[in-house]
């Protein structure tokens, strides 16, 4: 039997069934790469949101609720009913006390500055209500499987993209950043690399794509298991715990398919593999995460017309 040509463990140019050591080396490289890239993309998106989407909410567009706590039923948000510019000091004081500020109004602070603090508190409370409604819907839908649930639509944003980040709850922020990072991964592994192969038929695009996807899915799967072990959400996706079993099943199934393609690459229909990656990862899944990003943002339904 002829000896297999000696190549680097990190050679992605040749399509052949790898040894265990070669497979582990390439997957390990991709796992580390994606761990760094995902963290980098999240940091960049967070920096952009803090810089461009965290301006103070205008007093003229903010409102406060008359009833505390504010009603938060399923479905569309119930808007706050007292425009801040028309609210009395007693109404504002009751709201601020409800939000944990017992010192309002501070006589040493100018009235406009004090009202900006109220607008900030109202925006944060509005974001918290949407987050609570969304998390409850996810749990009711995926874990309890309750029928005829009303989808939780975000309330109209008071200042568009300029104050969007202030009006977004902490967990929704995490989901937004994670969705942006996962969308970036899907565009690389589901669009750029498969299209690169279909255009050039250079095996390096497909080989990098398959190992990259296995590395990413391995990383994401490990984090789900760690989240269960430590009872703390360290997942890539940052979704509600009720969704973790679905994510786990999805990731393991994807791993099986991609690993099978890697080990049978010499006989596999490479064009078909790329078309499947484009359809499932590059388009369907990418559009899902894009829709989730838009659903949280000022491009959401409640903000029409934009």
Short mmCIF file of the C-alpha atoms (twelve columns), coordinates in Angstrom:
data_MODEL
# 
_entry.id   MODEL 
# 
loop_
_atom_site.group_PDB 
_atom_site.id 
_atom_site.type_symbol 
_atom_site.label_atom_id 
_atom_site.label_alt_id 
_atom_site.label_comp_id 
_atom_site.label_asym_id 
_atom_site.label_seq_id 
_atom_site.Cartn_x 
_atom_site.Cartn_y 
_atom_site.Cartn_z 
_atom_site.pdbx_PDB_model_num 
ATOM 1   C CA . UNK A 1   0.000   0.000  0.000  1 
ATOM 2   C CA . UNK A 2   1.349   3.406  -0.951 1 
ATOM 3   C CA . UNK A 3   2.062   5.768  1.909  1 
ATOM 4   C CA . UNK A 4   -0.192  8.836  2.265  1 
ATOM 5   C CA . UNK A 5   1.680   12.037 1.362  1 
ATOM 6   C CA . UNK A 6   2.944   13.914 4.367  1 
ATOM 7   C CA . UNK A 7   1.138   17.246 4.779  1 
ATOM 8   C CA . UNK A 8   0.685   19.804 7.511  1 
ATOM 9   C CA . UNK A 9   -2.030  19.149 10.059 1 
ATOM 10  C CA . UNK A 10  -3.411  22.566 9.119  1 
ATOM 11  C CA . UNK A 11  -3.418  22.047 5.341  1 
ATOM 12  C CA . UNK A 12  -6.911  22.849 4.012  1 
ATOM 13  C CA . UNK A 13  -6.080  22.639 0.313  1 
ATOM 14  C CA . UNK A 14  -6.557  18.895 -0.180 1 
ATOM 15  C CA . UNK A 15  -9.926  17.123 0.132  1 
ATOM 16  C CA . UNK A 16  -9.277  13.797 1.829  1 
ATOM 17  C CA . UNK A 17  -10.354 11.812 4.836  1 
ATOM 18  C CA . UNK A 18  -8.277  13.113 7.787  1 
ATOM 19  C CA . UNK A 19  -6.537  11.205 10.550 1 
ATOM 20  C CA . UNK A 20  -7.840  11.656 14.074 1 
ATOM 21  C CA . UNK A 21  -4.920  13.946 14.959 1 
ATOM 22  C CA . UNK A 22  -5.399  16.073 11.851 1 
ATOM 23  C CA . UNK A 23  -9.134  16.345 12.446 1 
ATOM 24  C CA . UNK A 24  -8.657  17.338 16.105 1 
ATOM 25  C CA . UNK A 25  -5.997  19.907 15.196 1 
ATOM 26  C CA . UNK A 26  -8.116  21.610 12.562 1 
ATOM 27  C CA . UNK A 27  -11.273 21.601 14.681 1 
ATOM 28  C CA . UNK A 28  -9.310  22.923 17.666 1 
ATOM 29  C CA . UNK A 29  -7.903  25.737 15.527 1 
ATOM 30  C CA . UNK A 30  -11.373 26.682 14.316 1 
ATOM 31  C CA . UNK A 31  -12.860 26.461 17.807 1 
ATOM 32  C CA . UNK A 32  -10.293 28.921 19.158 1 
ATOM 33  C CA . UNK A 33  -10.734 31.147 16.109 1 
ATOM 34  C CA . UNK A 34  -14.502 31.360 16.578 1 
ATOM 35  C CA . UNK A 35  -14.253 31.857 20.323 1 
ATOM 36  C CA . UNK A 36  -12.115 34.928 19.629 1 
ATOM 37  C CA . UNK A 37  -14.126 36.169 16.628 1 
ATOM 38  C CA . UNK A 38  -17.492 35.926 18.370 1 
ATOM 39  C CA . UNK A 39  -16.193 37.810 21.398 1 
ATOM 40  C CA . UNK A 40  -14.673 40.449 19.101 1 
ATOM 41  C CA . UNK A 41  -17.884 40.935 17.087 1 
ATOM 42  C CA . UNK A 42  -19.926 41.272 20.289 1 
ATOM 43  C CA . UNK A 43  -17.508 43.859 21.674 1 
ATOM 44  C CA . UNK A 44  -17.622 45.880 18.440 1 
ATOM 45  C CA . UNK A 45  -21.435 45.793 18.302 1 
ATOM 46  C CA . UNK A 46  -21.666 46.722 21.970 1 
ATOM 47  C CA . UNK A 47  -19.280 49.648 21.472 1 
ATOM 48  C CA . UNK A 48  -21.332 50.884 18.499 1 
ATOM 49  C CA . UNK A 49  -24.579 50.584 20.484 1 
ATOM 50  C CA . UNK A 50  -23.147 52.482 23.441 1 
ATOM 51  C CA . UNK A 51  -21.685 55.188 21.215 1 
ATOM 52  C CA . UNK A 52  -24.523 55.775 18.748 1 
ATOM 53  C CA . UNK A 53  -27.666 54.271 20.325 1 
ATOM 54  C CA . UNK A 54  -27.457 55.481 23.925 1 
ATOM 55  C CA . UNK A 55  -28.300 59.177 23.656 1 
ATOM 56  C CA . UNK A 56  -30.640 60.595 26.321 1 
ATOM 57  C CA . UNK A 57  -34.342 60.093 25.674 1 
ATOM 58  C CA . UNK A 58  -35.977 63.441 24.810 1 
ATOM 59  C CA . UNK A 59  -38.307 64.656 27.543 1 
ATOM 60  C CA . UNK A 60  -40.879 65.579 24.897 1 
ATOM 61  C CA . UNK A 61  -41.292 61.973 23.687 1 
ATOM 62  C CA . UNK A 62  -41.106 60.117 27.027 1 
ATOM 63  C CA . UNK A 63  -44.070 58.983 29.100 1 
ATOM 64  C CA . UNK A 64  -44.600 57.426 32.514 1 
ATOM 65  C CA . UNK A 65  -47.286 54.975 33.640 1 
ATOM 66  C CA . UNK A 66  -50.157 56.011 35.856 1 
ATOM 67  C CA . UNK A 67  -50.573 52.529 37.325 1 
ATOM 68  C CA . UNK A 68  -47.689 50.865 39.165 1 
ATOM 69  C CA . UNK A 69  -46.677 48.251 38.352 1 
ATOM 70  C CA . UNK A 70  -47.668 48.896 34.760 1 
ATOM 71  C CA . UNK A 71  -49.915 46.252 33.102 1 
ATOM 72  C CA . UNK A 72  -47.846 43.861 30.999 1 
ATOM 73  C CA . UNK A 73  -50.197 41.397 29.257 1 
ATOM 74  C CA . UNK A 74  -49.324 39.041 26.390 1 
ATOM 75  C CA . UNK A 75  -48.963 40.461 22.918 1 
ATOM 76  C CA . UNK A 76  -48.421 44.094 22.062 1 
ATOM 77  C CA . UNK A 77  -47.137 46.487 24.697 1 
ATOM 78  C CA . UNK A 78  -49.485 48.731 26.663 1 
ATOM 79  C CA . UNK A 79  -48.038 52.249 26.170 1 
ATOM 80  C CA . UNK A 80  -47.373 54.444 29.175 1 
ATOM 81  C CA . UNK A 81  -50.305 56.826 29.443 1 
ATOM 82  C CA . UNK A 82  -48.892 60.039 30.961 1 
ATOM 83  C CA . UNK A 83  -46.657 62.197 28.728 1 
ATOM 84  C CA . UNK A 84  -43.728 63.271 30.867 1 
ATOM 85  C CA . UNK A 85  -44.194 66.943 29.968 1 
ATOM 86  C CA . UNK A 86  -47.751 66.778 31.360 1 
ATOM 87  C CA . UNK A 87  -47.040 64.714 34.475 1 
ATOM 88  C CA . UNK A 88  -47.433 66.249 37.914 1 
ATOM 89  C CA . UNK A 89  -44.691 66.149 40.522 1 
ATOM 90  C CA . UNK A 90  -46.746 63.675 42.545 1 
ATOM 91  C CA . UNK A 91  -47.075 61.331 39.552 1 
ATOM 92  C CA . UNK A 92  -43.387 61.601 38.756 1 
ATOM 93  C CA . UNK A 93  -42.427 61.134 42.416 1 
ATOM 94  C CA . UNK A 94  -44.578 58.016 42.704 1 
ATOM 95  C CA . UNK A 95  -42.996 56.541 39.578 1 
ATOM 96  C CA . UNK A 96  -39.436 57.327 40.650 1 
ATOM 97  C CA . UNK A 97  -40.101 55.868 44.104 1 
ATOM 98  C CA . UNK A 98  -41.449 52.730 42.427 1 
ATOM 99  C CA . UNK A 99  -38.202 52.527 40.433 1 
ATOM 100 C CA . UNK A 100 -36.130 52.817 43.588 1 
ATOM 101 C CA . UNK A 101 -35.320 56.537 43.577 1 
ATOM 102 C CA . UNK A 102 -36.623 57.957 46.843 1 
ATOM 103 C CA . UNK A 103 -34.751 61.286 46.588 1 
ATOM 104 C CA . UNK A 104 -36.560 62.746 43.552 1 
ATOM 105 C CA . UNK A 105 -36.806 65.649 43.082 1 
ATOM 106 C CA . UNK A 106 -33.369 66.809 44.141 1 
ATOM 107 C CA . UNK A 107 -33.645 70.537 44.776 1 
ATOM 108 C CA . UNK A 108 -30.000 70.998 43.788 1 
ATOM 109 C CA . UNK A 109 -30.611 69.609 40.289 1 
ATOM 110 C CA . UNK A 110 -32.040 71.752 37.496 1 
ATOM 111 C CA . UNK A 111 -35.591 70.827 36.489 1 
ATOM 112 C CA . UNK A 112 -34.631 69.792 32.939 1 
ATOM 113 C CA . UNK A 113 -31.851 67.539 34.224 1 
ATOM 114 C CA . UNK A 114 -34.217 65.978 36.743 1 
ATOM 115 C CA . UNK A 115 -36.765 65.277 33.998 1 
ATOM 116 C CA . UNK A 116 -34.060 63.660 31.860 1 
ATOM 117 C CA . UNK A 117 -33.416 61.303 34.762 1 
ATOM 118 C CA . UNK A 118 -37.105 60.448 34.795 1 
ATOM 119 C CA . UNK A 119 -37.105 59.863 31.029 1 
ATOM 120 C CA . UNK A 120 -34.115 57.545 31.432 1 
ATOM 121 C CA . UNK A 121 -35.859 55.608 34.216 1 
ATOM 122 C CA . UNK A 122 -39.050 55.344 32.160 1 
ATOM 123 C CA . UNK A 123 -37.144 54.065 29.112 1 
ATOM 124 C CA . UNK A 124 -35.365 51.456 31.219 1 
ATOM 125 C CA . UNK A 125 -38.653 50.351 32.784 1 
ATOM 126 C CA . UNK A 126 -40.254 50.078 29.340 1 
ATOM 127 C CA . UNK A 127 -37.373 47.869 28.224 1 
ATOM 128 C CA . UNK A 128 -37.686 45.718 31.346 1 
ATOM 129 C CA . UNK A 129 -41.405 45.139 30.712 1 
ATOM 130 C CA . UNK A 130 -40.737 44.013 27.141 1 
ATOM 131 C CA . UNK A 131 -37.976 41.712 28.324 1 
ATOM 132 C CA . UNK A 132 -40.239 40.114 30.947 1 
ATOM 133 C CA . UNK A 133 -43.006 39.662 28.380 1 
ATOM 134 C CA . UNK A 134 -40.631 38.140 25.839 1 
ATOM 135 C CA . UNK A 135 -39.004 35.728 28.284 1 
ATOM 136 C CA . UNK A 136 -42.409 34.568 29.492 1 
ATOM 137 C CA . UNK A 137 -43.572 33.965 25.915 1 
ATOM 138 C CA . UNK A 138 -40.467 31.919 25.131 1 
ATOM 139 C CA . UNK A 139 -40.949 29.772 28.234 1 
ATOM 140 C CA . UNK A 140 -44.679 29.336 27.618 1 
ATOM 141 C CA . UNK A 141 -44.085 28.421 23.982 1 
ATOM 142 C CA . UNK A 142 -41.010 26.182 24.130 1 
ATOM 143 C CA . UNK A 143 -41.197 24.581 27.593 1 
ATOM 144 C CA . UNK A 144 -44.866 24.642 28.594 1 
ATOM 145 C CA . UNK A 145 -46.117 24.436 24.972 1 
ATOM 146 C CA . UNK A 146 -49.168 26.529 25.738 1 
ATOM 147 C CA . UNK A 147 -51.548 27.129 22.804 1 
ATOM 148 C CA . UNK A 148 -52.787 30.383 21.286 1 
ATOM 149 C CA . UNK A 149 -50.087 32.613 22.724 1 
ATOM 150 C CA . UNK A 150 -49.883 36.255 21.647 1 
ATOM 151 C CA . UNK A 151 -46.461 37.192 20.291 1 
ATOM 152 C CA . UNK A 152 -44.708 39.887 22.378 1 
ATOM 153 C CA . UNK A 153 -44.168 42.924 20.173 1 
ATOM 154 C CA . UNK A 154 -41.796 45.627 21.348 1 
ATOM 155 C CA . UNK A 155 -43.319 49.016 22.161 1 
ATOM 156 C CA . UNK A 156 -42.719 51.969 19.850 1 
ATOM 157 C CA . UNK A 157 -39.283 53.454 20.496 1 
ATOM 158 C CA . UNK A 158 -39.288 57.027 21.758 1 
ATOM 159 C CA . UNK A 159 -36.180 58.219 19.957 1 
ATOM 160 C CA . UNK A 160 -35.512 55.723 17.166 1 
ATOM 161 C CA . UNK A 161 -32.017 54.266 17.000 1 
ATOM 162 C CA . UNK A 162 -30.543 57.174 18.954 1 
ATOM 163 C CA . UNK A 163 -31.841 55.906 22.343 1 
ATOM 164 C CA . UNK A 164 -32.578 52.316 21.332 1 
ATOM 165 C CA . UNK A 165 -29.998 50.801 23.684 1 
ATOM 166 C CA . UNK A 166 -31.424 52.617 26.720 1 
ATOM 167 C CA . UNK A 167 -34.902 51.250 25.949 1 
ATOM 168 C CA . UNK A 168 -33.601 47.663 25.746 1 
ATOM 169 C CA . UNK A 169 -33.431 45.309 28.746 1 
ATOM 170 C CA . UNK A 170 -30.192 43.590 29.732 1 
ATOM 171 C CA . UNK A 171 -31.167 40.099 28.550 1 
ATOM 172 C CA . UNK A 172 -32.543 41.421 25.251 1 
ATOM 173 C CA . UNK A 173 -29.282 43.324 24.775 1 
ATOM 174 C CA . UNK A 174 -27.360 40.081 25.222 1 
ATOM 175 C CA . UNK A 175 -29.619 38.320 22.726 1 
ATOM 176 C CA . UNK A 176 -29.202 41.208 20.262 1 
ATOM 177 C CA . UNK A 177 -25.395 41.113 20.467 1 
ATOM 178 C CA . UNK A 178 -25.323 37.323 20.282 1 
ATOM 179 C CA . UNK A 179 -27.628 37.312 17.269 1 
ATOM 180 C CA . UNK A 180 -25.308 39.757 15.515 1 
ATOM 181 C CA . UNK A 181 -22.302 37.525 16.286 1 
ATOM 182 C CA . UNK A 182 -24.070 34.340 15.143 1 
ATOM 183 C CA . UNK A 183 -25.260 36.121 11.998 1 
ATOM 184 C CA . UNK A 184 -21.628 37.019 11.265 1 
ATOM 185 C CA . UNK A 185 -20.642 33.352 11.633 1 
ATOM 186 C CA . UNK A 186 -23.507 32.243 9.386  1 
ATOM 187 C CA . UNK A 187 -22.468 34.724 6.696  1 
ATOM 188 C CA . UNK A 188 -18.919 33.351 6.725  1 
ATOM 189 C CA . UNK A 189 -19.713 29.617 6.890  1 
ATOM 190 C CA . UNK A 190 -23.068 29.712 5.120  1 
ATOM 191 C CA . UNK A 191 -22.556 32.342 2.428  1 
ATOM 192 C CA . UNK A 192 -18.992 33.475 1.750  1 
ATOM 193 C CA . UNK A 193 -17.212 30.099 1.845  1 
ATOM 194 C CA . UNK A 194 -19.847 27.995 -0.006 1 
ATOM 195 C CA . UNK A 195 -20.189 30.665 -2.707 1 
ATOM 196 C CA . UNK A 196 -16.388 30.821 -2.903 1 
ATOM 197 C CA . UNK A 197 -16.295 27.119 -3.712 1 
ATOM 198 C CA . UNK A 198 -19.180 27.240 -6.206 1 
ATOM 199 C CA . UNK A 199 -17.524 30.118 -8.079 1 
ATOM 200 C CA . UNK A 200 -13.937 28.824 -8.080 1 
ATOM 201 C CA . UNK A 201 -14.290 25.085 -7.322 1 
ATOM 202 C CA . UNK A 202 -11.201 25.484 -5.188 1 
ATOM 203 C CA . UNK A 203 -11.393 22.838 -2.436 1 
ATOM 204 C CA . UNK A 204 -9.904  25.140 0.187  1 
ATOM 205 C CA . UNK A 205 -13.204 27.060 0.472  1 
ATOM 206 C CA . UNK A 206 -15.245 23.940 1.174  1 
ATOM 207 C CA . UNK A 207 -12.654 22.394 3.498  1 
ATOM 208 C CA . UNK A 208 -12.304 25.545 5.578  1 
ATOM 209 C CA . UNK A 209 -16.095 25.878 5.628  1 
ATOM 210 C CA . UNK A 210 -16.710 22.368 6.993  1 
ATOM 211 C CA . UNK A 211 -13.967 22.500 9.625  1 
ATOM 212 C CA . UNK A 212 -15.010 26.036 10.565 1 
ATOM 213 C CA . UNK A 213 -18.602 24.943 11.081 1 
ATOM 214 C CA . UNK A 214 -17.538 21.935 13.166 1 
ATOM 215 C CA . UNK A 215 -15.301 24.183 15.278 1 
ATOM 216 C CA . UNK A 216 -18.073 26.714 15.826 1 
ATOM 217 C CA . UNK A 217 -20.709 24.070 16.619 1 
ATOM 218 C CA . UNK A 218 -18.321 22.300 19.001 1 
ATOM 219 C CA . UNK A 219 -17.695 25.581 20.830 1 
ATOM 220 C CA . UNK A 220 -21.411 26.408 21.009 1 
ATOM 221 C CA . UNK A 221 -22.271 22.885 22.222 1 
ATOM 222 C CA . UNK A 222 -19.625 22.960 24.946 1 
ATOM 223 C CA . UNK A 223 -20.999 26.261 26.230 1 
ATOM 224 C CA . UNK A 224 -24.534 24.846 26.418 1 
ATOM 225 C CA . UNK A 225 -23.287 21.911 28.500 1 
ATOM 226 C CA . UNK A 226 -21.348 24.297 30.748 1 
ATOM 227 C CA . UNK A 227 -24.489 26.389 31.179 1 
ATOM 228 C CA . UNK A 228 -26.343 23.327 32.443 1 
ATOM 229 C CA . UNK A 229 -23.473 22.324 34.742 1 
ATOM 230 C CA . UNK A 230 -23.061 25.763 36.346 1 
ATOM 231 C CA . UNK A 231 -26.735 26.773 36.038 1 
ATOM 232 C CA . UNK A 232 -25.631 30.017 34.394 1 
ATOM 233 C CA . UNK A 233 -26.140 31.154 30.818 1 
ATOM 234 C CA . UNK A 234 -22.754 31.203 29.089 1 
ATOM 235 C CA . UNK A 235 -24.169 30.074 25.728 1 
ATOM 236 C CA . UNK A 236 -23.234 31.735 22.457 1 
ATOM 237 C CA . UNK A 237 -26.877 32.491 21.702 1 
ATOM 238 C CA . UNK A 238 -27.864 33.909 25.133 1 
ATOM 239 C CA . UNK A 239 -31.425 32.670 24.684 1 
ATOM 240 C CA . UNK A 240 -33.914 31.580 27.342 1 
ATOM 241 C CA . UNK A 241 -33.119 28.293 29.080 1 
ATOM 242 C CA . UNK A 242 -36.236 26.726 27.530 1 
ATOM 243 C CA . UNK A 243 -34.537 26.940 24.115 1 
ATOM 244 C CA . UNK A 244 -31.309 25.196 25.168 1 
ATOM 245 C CA . UNK A 245 -32.540 21.643 24.373 1 
ATOM 246 C CA . UNK A 246 -33.505 22.756 20.849 1 
ATOM 247 C CA . UNK A 247 -30.131 24.416 20.348 1 
ATOM 248 C CA . UNK A 248 -28.357 21.332 21.630 1 
ATOM 249 C CA . UNK A 249 -30.246 19.052 19.243 1 
ATOM 250 C CA . UNK A 250 -29.580 21.439 16.363 1 
ATOM 251 C CA . UNK A 251 -25.853 21.698 17.083 1 
ATOM 252 C CA . UNK A 252 -25.306 17.958 17.494 1 
ATOM 253 C CA . UNK A 253 -27.221 17.202 14.284 1 
ATOM 254 C CA . UNK A 254 -25.161 19.795 12.410 1 
ATOM 255 C CA . UNK A 255 -21.958 18.304 13.808 1 
ATOM 256 C CA . UNK A 256 -22.916 14.829 12.598 1 
ATOM 257 C CA . UNK A 257 -23.649 16.103 9.078  1 
ATOM 258 C CA . UNK A 258 -20.486 18.205 8.787  1 
ATOM 259 C CA . UNK A 259 -18.199 15.517 10.228 1 
ATOM 260 C CA . UNK A 260 -19.724 12.987 7.821  1 
ATOM 261 C CA . UNK A 261 -18.961 15.342 4.921  1 
ATOM 262 C CA . UNK A 262 -15.381 15.771 6.112  1 
ATOM 263 C CA . UNK A 263 -14.667 12.036 6.355  1 
ATOM 264 C CA . UNK A 264 -16.419 11.161 3.069  1 
ATOM 265 C CA . UNK A 265 -15.364 14.282 1.211  1 
ATOM 266 C CA . UNK A 266 -13.666 12.350 -1.595 1 
ATOM 267 C CA . UNK A 267 -16.947 10.727 -2.605 1 
ATOM 268 C CA . UNK A 268 -19.339 13.495 -1.529 1 
ATOM 269 C CA . UNK A 269 -21.134 15.741 -4.061 1 
ATOM 270 C CA . UNK A 270 -19.351 18.972 -3.194 1 
ATOM 271 C CA . UNK A 271 -21.659 21.276 -5.107 1 
ATOM 272 C CA . UNK A 272 -24.677 19.777 -3.334 1 
ATOM 273 C CA . UNK A 273 -22.998 20.262 0.069  1 
ATOM 274 C CA . UNK A 274 -22.494 23.943 -0.735 1 
ATOM 275 C CA . UNK A 275 -26.079 24.393 -1.894 1 
ATOM 276 C CA . UNK A 276 -27.351 22.785 1.328  1 
ATOM 277 C CA . UNK A 277 -25.090 25.060 3.386  1 
ATOM 278 C CA . UNK A 278 -26.381 28.063 1.470  1 
ATOM 279 C CA . UNK A 279 -30.009 27.084 1.909  1 
ATOM 280 C CA . UNK A 280 -29.955 26.043 5.570  1 
ATOM 281 C CA . UNK A 281 -27.149 28.109 7.087  1 
ATOM 282 C CA . UNK A 282 -26.564 31.021 4.763  1 
ATOM 283 C CA . UNK A 283 -30.203 31.890 4.088  1 
ATOM 284 C CA . UNK A 284 -32.750 30.233 6.411  1 
ATOM 285 C CA . UNK A 285 -30.798 30.460 9.657  1 
ATOM 286 C CA . UNK A 286 -29.221 33.817 8.802  1 
ATOM 287 C CA . UNK A 287 -32.643 35.320 8.093  1 
ATOM 288 C CA . UNK A 288 -33.897 33.916 11.411 1 
ATOM 289 C CA . UNK A 289 -31.207 35.763 13.361 1 
ATOM 290 C CA . UNK A 290 -31.605 38.887 11.223 1 
ATOM 291 C CA . UNK A 291 -35.335 38.811 11.975 1 
ATOM 292 C CA . UNK A 292 -34.611 38.513 15.688 1 
ATOM 293 C CA . UNK A 293 -32.297 41.534 15.542 1 
ATOM 294 C CA . UNK A 294 -34.891 43.598 13.681 1 
ATOM 295 C CA . UNK A 295 -37.636 42.412 16.039 1 
ATOM 296 C CA . UNK A 296 -35.855 44.061 18.971 1 
ATOM 297 C CA . UNK A 297 -34.893 47.209 17.097 1 
ATOM 298 C CA . UNK A 298 -36.564 50.445 15.915 1 
ATOM 299 C CA . UNK A 299 -37.249 48.572 12.651 1 
ATOM 300 C CA . UNK A 300 -39.800 46.467 14.554 1 
ATOM 301 C CA . UNK A 301 -43.479 46.436 13.639 1 
ATOM 302 C CA . UNK A 302 -44.518 48.873 16.384 1 
ATOM 303 C CA . UNK A 303 -42.332 51.623 14.883 1 
ATOM 304 C CA . UNK A 304 -44.073 51.761 11.484 1 
ATOM 305 C CA . UNK A 305 -44.025 53.925 9.500  1 
ATOM 306 C CA . UNK A 306 -40.258 54.257 9.878  1 
# 
